[in-house]
Amino acid sequence: MSLAAYVRSPRCRRHVPDWIAAILITVFFLGVAEHIVPFHRQFKLSDPTIQHPFALVERVSGPECLVLAAFIPPIVMALVTFIKHRNRPDHAWHVWTVSVLGVFLAVSTVGTATDILKAWIGRPRPDFLVRCGPRQGTPFDEYVTAEVCTAPFGMMVLEDGMRSTPSGHSAISFAAFGFLSVWLAAQFGVAATERPIHWHFAALLPLVLAFYVALSRTQDYRHHFVDIILGAFLGIGAATTCYRKYFPAISEGADPLDSADQEPQLPL
């Protein structure tokens, strides 16, 4: 079955409402949530947690994080799915599209939730004072507001400096690569006791990338450690929730819940 034929099939049309929901959430995420003005929390110039340098070049920028989350899971899923189900292309298309829908929904949902929380919490980033550029004569050990800031890098950079908690990079990377890791664990059948250990390690590889992206935010002084920890919990929560919406537990199978039958695991 070709992709065009699968798109017209009842199995595909069954998920159209979910695709529409995921697209609408993504539009809200990128078009609205990303631009919410954060709460302007008071701060002290003497606070050592916000006195770090402002990195002009980030190890993983915001757009790069989104590109990684948007392309790596679908590509890996396509390779695994179309090799595993090479004799049943119709089933392969179904497994792949449902898998992409799940990770798409996880990333868009957690991205929106993270942006809203960032704006409500309004915690200054570790590099906030450089973004602020406080006026001369500002009290050093008293609480002040953003009114003392000269914003040497512009108001957009200043306001972004009040969006530290939770980390969007951490939440999105753990949503995308956490979903991929669970998905690979199911596809490789790691729940079976006889599976060789290398399949377990292969399923965990996406989490290495998630940890790298998250920890890079502390290396760039864009986030506090608690920010990336909270983001990781949000991402893992979104990943597992969306995975279980479309797939059974790892020990119960690897095909979508609405599949008519189960396929054999990948050969050793």
Short mmCIF file of C-alpha atoms in Angstrom, two decimals:
data_model
loop_
_atom_site.label_atom_id
_atom_site.label_comp_id
_atom_site.label_asym_id
_atom_site.label_seq_id
_atom_site.Cartn_x
_atom_site.Cartn_y
_atom_site.Cartn_z
CA MET A 1 0.00 0.00 0.00
CA SER A 2 1.33 3.44 -0.93
CA LEU A 3 1.27 6.43 1.40
CA ALA A 4 -1.55 7.99 -0.64
CA ALA A 5 -3.63 4.83 -0.28
CA TYR A 6 -2.93 4.64 3.44
CA VAL A 7 -3.99 8.27 3.96
CA ARG A 8 -7.39 7.38 2.48
CA SER A 9 -7.78 4.29 4.66
CA PRO A 10 -10.07 4.13 7.75
CA ARG A 11 -7.09 3.43 10.03
CA CYS A 12 -5.50 6.71 9.03
CA ARG A 13 -8.70 8.76 9.10
CA ARG A 14 -9.34 7.54 12.65
CA HIS A 15 -6.45 9.71 13.85
CA VAL A 16 -7.32 12.87 11.91
CA PRO A 17 -8.82 14.61 14.99
CA ASP A 18 -5.62 13.95 16.92
CA TRP A 19 -3.49 15.34 14.09
CA ILE A 20 -5.65 18.47 14.00
CA ALA A 21 -5.31 18.86 17.77
CA ALA A 22 -1.53 18.44 17.59
CA ILE A 23 -1.26 21.03 14.81
CA LEU A 24 -3.44 23.53 16.69
CA ILE A 25 -1.38 23.04 19.87
CA THR A 26 1.81 23.61 17.86
CA VAL A 27 0.43 26.81 16.34
CA PHE A 28 -0.49 28.05 19.81
CA PHE A 29 2.93 27.00 21.14
CA LEU A 30 4.95 28.82 18.48
CA GLY A 31 2.58 31.70 17.81
CA VAL A 32 1.28 32.57 21.27
CA ALA A 33 2.94 30.76 24.17
CA GLU A 34 6.46 31.63 22.99
CA HIS A 35 5.59 35.34 23.19
CA ILE A 36 3.80 35.57 26.54
CA VAL A 37 5.27 38.41 28.62
CA PRO A 38 6.75 36.85 31.77
CA PHE A 39 6.07 37.96 35.32
CA HIS A 40 8.67 40.56 36.37
CA ARG A 41 10.00 39.12 39.60
CA GLN A 42 12.09 41.23 42.00
CA PHE A 43 15.80 40.48 42.27
CA LYS A 44 18.99 41.60 44.01
CA LEU A 45 22.22 42.61 42.31
CA SER A 46 24.03 40.70 45.07
CA ASP A 47 22.38 37.39 44.10
CA PRO A 48 25.27 35.16 42.90
CA THR A 49 22.92 32.82 41.02
CA ILE A 50 22.17 35.47 38.38
CA GLN A 51 25.68 36.91 37.99
CA HIS A 52 26.94 34.50 35.31
CA PRO A 53 28.14 35.59 31.83
CA PHE A 54 25.82 35.88 28.85
CA ALA A 55 26.79 33.34 26.15
CA LEU A 56 26.54 34.90 22.71
CA VAL A 57 26.83 31.48 21.04
CA GLU A 58 24.76 28.67 22.52
CA ARG A 59 25.76 25.01 22.35
CA VAL A 60 22.22 24.10 21.29
CA SER A 61 20.05 27.05 20.29
CA GLY A 62 16.27 27.11 20.51
CA PRO A 63 15.73 26.50 16.77
CA GLU A 64 18.35 23.72 16.81
CA CYS A 65 16.55 22.01 19.70
CA LEU A 66 13.27 22.09 17.77
CA VAL A 67 14.94 20.74 14.62
CA LEU A 68 16.50 17.85 16.55
CA ALA A 69 13.16 17.01 18.18
CA ALA A 70 11.26 17.34 14.90
CA PHE A 71 13.51 15.26 12.64
CA ILE A 72 15.51 12.68 14.59
CA PRO A 73 12.58 10.66 16.05
CA PRO A 74 10.62 10.41 12.75
CA ILE A 75 13.75 9.43 10.80
CA VAL A 76 14.80 6.75 13.31
CA MET A 77 11.22 5.49 13.52
CA ALA A 78 11.01 5.26 9.72
CA LEU A 79 14.24 3.25 9.49
CA VAL A 80 13.20 0.79 12.19
CA THR A 81 9.59 0.47 11.05
CA PHE A 82 10.16 -0.05 7.35
CA ILE A 83 12.92 -2.59 8.00
CA LYS A 84 10.90 -4.49 10.57
CA HIS A 85 7.68 -4.49 8.51
CA ARG A 86 9.28 -4.59 5.07
CA ASN A 87 6.90 -7.35 3.97
CA ARG A 88 3.82 -5.41 5.07
CA PRO A 89 4.11 -1.81 3.82
CA ASP A 90 0.52 -0.98 4.75
CA HIS A 91 1.18 -1.93 8.36
CA ALA A 92 4.52 -0.10 8.26
CA TRP A 93 2.82 3.15 7.22
CA HIS A 94 0.33 2.78 10.05
CA VAL A 95 2.95 2.09 12.71
CA TRP A 96 5.10 4.99 11.52
CA THR A 97 2.35 7.61 11.26
CA VAL A 98 0.91 6.72 14.67
CA SER A 99 4.42 6.86 16.15
CA VAL A 100 5.11 10.28 14.65
CA LEU A 101 1.72 11.51 15.85
CA GLY A 102 2.57 10.43 19.39
CA VAL A 103 5.92 12.18 19.53
CA PHE A 104 4.47 15.25 17.76
CA LEU A 105 1.73 15.52 20.37
CA ALA A 106 4.19 15.03 23.24
CA VAL A 107 6.54 17.78 22.03
CA SER A 108 3.84 20.31 21.18
CA THR A 109 2.00 19.77 24.47
CA VAL A 110 5.06 19.98 26.70
CA GLY A 111 6.38 22.98 24.76
CA THR A 112 3.14 24.87 25.36
CA ALA A 113 2.96 23.90 29.04
CA THR A 114 6.60 24.87 29.59
CA ASP A 115 6.19 28.30 28.00
CA ILE A 116 3.13 29.05 30.13
CA LEU A 117 4.94 27.97 33.30
CA LYS A 118 7.97 30.08 32.36
CA ALA A 119 5.78 33.17 32.08
CA TRP A 120 3.90 32.50 35.33
CA ILE A 121 7.02 31.72 37.38
CA GLY A 122 9.19 34.51 35.96
CA ARG A 123 12.45 33.31 37.50
CA PRO A 124 15.58 35.19 36.32
CA ARG A 125 18.11 33.19 34.34
CA PRO A 126 21.70 32.70 35.62
CA ASP A 127 22.90 35.37 33.15
CA PHE A 128 20.14 37.84 34.02
CA LEU A 129 22.28 40.71 35.35
CA VAL A 130 24.22 40.95 32.09
CA ARG A 131 20.93 41.08 30.19
CA CYS A 132 19.65 43.68 32.65
CA GLY A 133 22.62 46.05 32.67
CA PRO A 134 21.51 47.81 35.89
CA ARG A 135 21.89 51.57 36.08
CA GLN A 136 24.70 53.04 38.15
CA GLY A 137 23.64 53.67 41.70
CA THR A 138 21.21 50.75 41.84
CA PRO A 139 21.14 49.36 45.42
CA PHE A 140 23.33 46.26 45.56
CA ASP A 141 21.68 44.31 48.36
CA GLU A 142 18.04 45.40 48.09
CA TYR A 143 15.23 43.97 46.02
CA VAL A 144 14.69 45.92 42.81
CA THR A 145 12.60 45.45 39.67
CA ALA A 146 13.36 45.45 35.95
CA GLU A 147 12.85 49.23 35.99
CA VAL A 148 16.54 49.55 36.96
CA CYS A 149 17.65 47.73 33.78
CA THR A 150 19.13 49.48 30.75
CA ALA A 151 18.65 46.33 28.60
CA PRO A 152 21.92 46.56 26.62
CA PHE A 153 20.88 43.65 24.37
CA GLY A 154 17.30 44.89 23.89
CA MET A 155 13.99 44.35 25.65
CA MET A 156 13.39 40.98 24.01
CA VAL A 157 16.61 39.58 25.47
CA LEU A 158 15.84 41.16 28.84
CA GLU A 159 12.35 39.65 29.05
CA ASP A 160 13.65 36.28 27.90
CA GLY A 161 15.99 36.49 30.88
CA MET A 162 12.92 36.16 33.12
CA ARG A 163 11.89 32.81 31.63
CA SER A 164 14.27 30.41 33.36
CA THR A 165 11.97 27.87 35.03
CA PRO A 166 11.37 25.26 33.68
CA SER A 167 13.83 24.61 30.86
CA GLY A 168 12.12 24.34 27.49
CA HIS A 169 15.16 22.65 25.96
CA SER A 170 15.09 20.00 28.67
CA ALA A 171 11.33 19.45 28.45
CA ILE A 172 11.26 19.21 24.65
CA SER A 173 14.34 17.00 24.35
CA PHE A 174 13.11 14.57 27.01
CA ALA A 175 9.64 14.53 25.44
CA ALA A 176 11.02 13.75 21.97
CA PHE A 177 13.89 11.46 22.85
CA GLY A 178 12.18 9.94 25.87
CA PHE A 179 9.31 8.92 23.59
CA LEU A 180 11.80 7.57 21.06
CA SER A 181 13.62 5.60 23.76
CA VAL A 182 10.43 3.94 25.02
CA TRP A 183 9.34 3.30 21.43
CA LEU A 184 12.66 1.64 20.57
CA ALA A 185 12.50 -0.46 23.73
CA ALA A 186 9.15 -1.82 22.57
CA GLN A 187 10.26 -2.34 18.98
CA PHE A 188 13.42 -4.15 20.10
CA GLY A 189 11.48 -6.28 22.58
CA VAL A 190 13.71 -5.46 25.54
CA ALA A 191 11.06 -6.73 27.96
CA ALA A 192 11.87 -10.26 26.84
CA THR A 193 14.46 -11.75 29.17
CA GLU A 194 16.30 -13.49 26.33
CA ARG A 195 17.05 -10.28 24.42
CA PRO A 196 20.79 -9.48 24.26
CA ILE A 197 21.97 -6.48 26.27
CA HIS A 198 22.96 -4.46 23.19
CA TRP A 199 19.29 -3.95 22.33
CA HIS A 200 18.76 -2.38 25.75
CA PHE A 201 21.66 0.03 25.19
CA ALA A 202 20.39 0.89 21.71
CA ALA A 203 17.00 1.81 23.16
CA LEU A 204 18.65 4.10 25.72
CA LEU A 205 20.79 6.01 23.21
CA PRO A 206 18.19 8.75 22.55
CA LEU A 207 18.30 9.67 26.24
CA VAL A 208 22.01 10.48 25.89
CA LEU A 209 21.07 13.21 23.42
CA ALA A 210 18.31 14.44 25.73
CA PHE A 211 20.77 14.73 28.62
CA TYR A 212 23.29 16.55 26.42
CA VAL A 213 20.76 19.13 25.25
CA ALA A 214 19.48 19.68 28.79
CA LEU A 215 22.90 19.96 30.43
CA SER A 216 24.17 22.30 27.72
CA ARG A 217 21.77 24.89 29.11
CA THR A 218 23.66 24.94 32.40
CA GLN A 219 26.98 25.15 30.53
CA ASP A 220 25.68 28.20 28.66
CA TYR A 221 24.30 29.62 31.94
CA ARG A 222 20.83 29.82 30.44
CA HIS A 223 19.26 27.69 33.19
CA HIS A 224 19.68 26.65 36.80
CA PHE A 225 19.97 22.92 37.49
CA VAL A 226 16.50 22.81 39.02
CA ASP A 227 15.14 24.23 35.75
CA ILE A 228 16.44 21.34 33.67
CA ILE A 229 15.36 18.79 36.28
CA LEU A 230 11.80 20.14 36.25
CA GLY A 231 11.88 20.28 32.45
CA ALA A 232 13.05 16.67 32.29
CA PHE A 233 10.17 15.53 34.51
CA LEU A 234 7.69 17.41 32.32
CA GLY A 235 9.19 15.94 29.16
CA ILE A 236 9.24 12.38 30.47
CA GLY A 237 5.67 12.77 31.69
CA ALA A 238 4.51 13.98 28.27
CA ALA A 239 6.45 11.22 26.51
CA THR A 240 5.06 8.37 28.59
CA THR A 241 1.50 9.73 28.57
CA CYS A 242 1.42 10.18 24.79
CA TYR A 243 3.13 6.84 24.21
CA ARG A 244 0.56 4.96 26.27
CA LYS A 245 -2.25 6.79 24.46
CA TYR A 246 -1.29 5.02 21.23
CA PHE A 247 0.78 1.99 22.29
CA PRO A 248 0.50 -0.77 24.89
CA ALA A 249 3.00 -1.29 27.69
CA ILE A 250 6.46 -2.34 26.50
CA SER A 251 5.91 -5.84 27.83
CA GLU A 252 2.61 -6.21 25.95
CA GLY A 253 3.64 -5.43 22.38
CA ALA A 254 5.13 -2.93 19.96
CA ASP A 255 2.29 -2.16 17.55
CA PRO A 256 -0.28 0.63 17.99
CA LEU A 257 -3.29 -0.18 20.13
CA ASP A 258 -5.59 -0.09 17.10
CA SER A 259 -3.52 -2.60 15.10
CA ALA A 260 -5.33 -5.73 14.05
CA ASP A 261 -2.41 -7.99 14.89
CA GLN A 262 1.04 -7.95 16.35
CA GLU A 263 4.22 -8.23 14.34
CA PRO A 264 7.29 -10.24 15.36
CA GLN A 265 10.19 -8.47 17.05
CA LEU A 266 13.29 -7.43 15.13
CA PRO A 267 15.60 -10.38 14.42
CA LEU A 268 18.82 -10.61 16.40
#
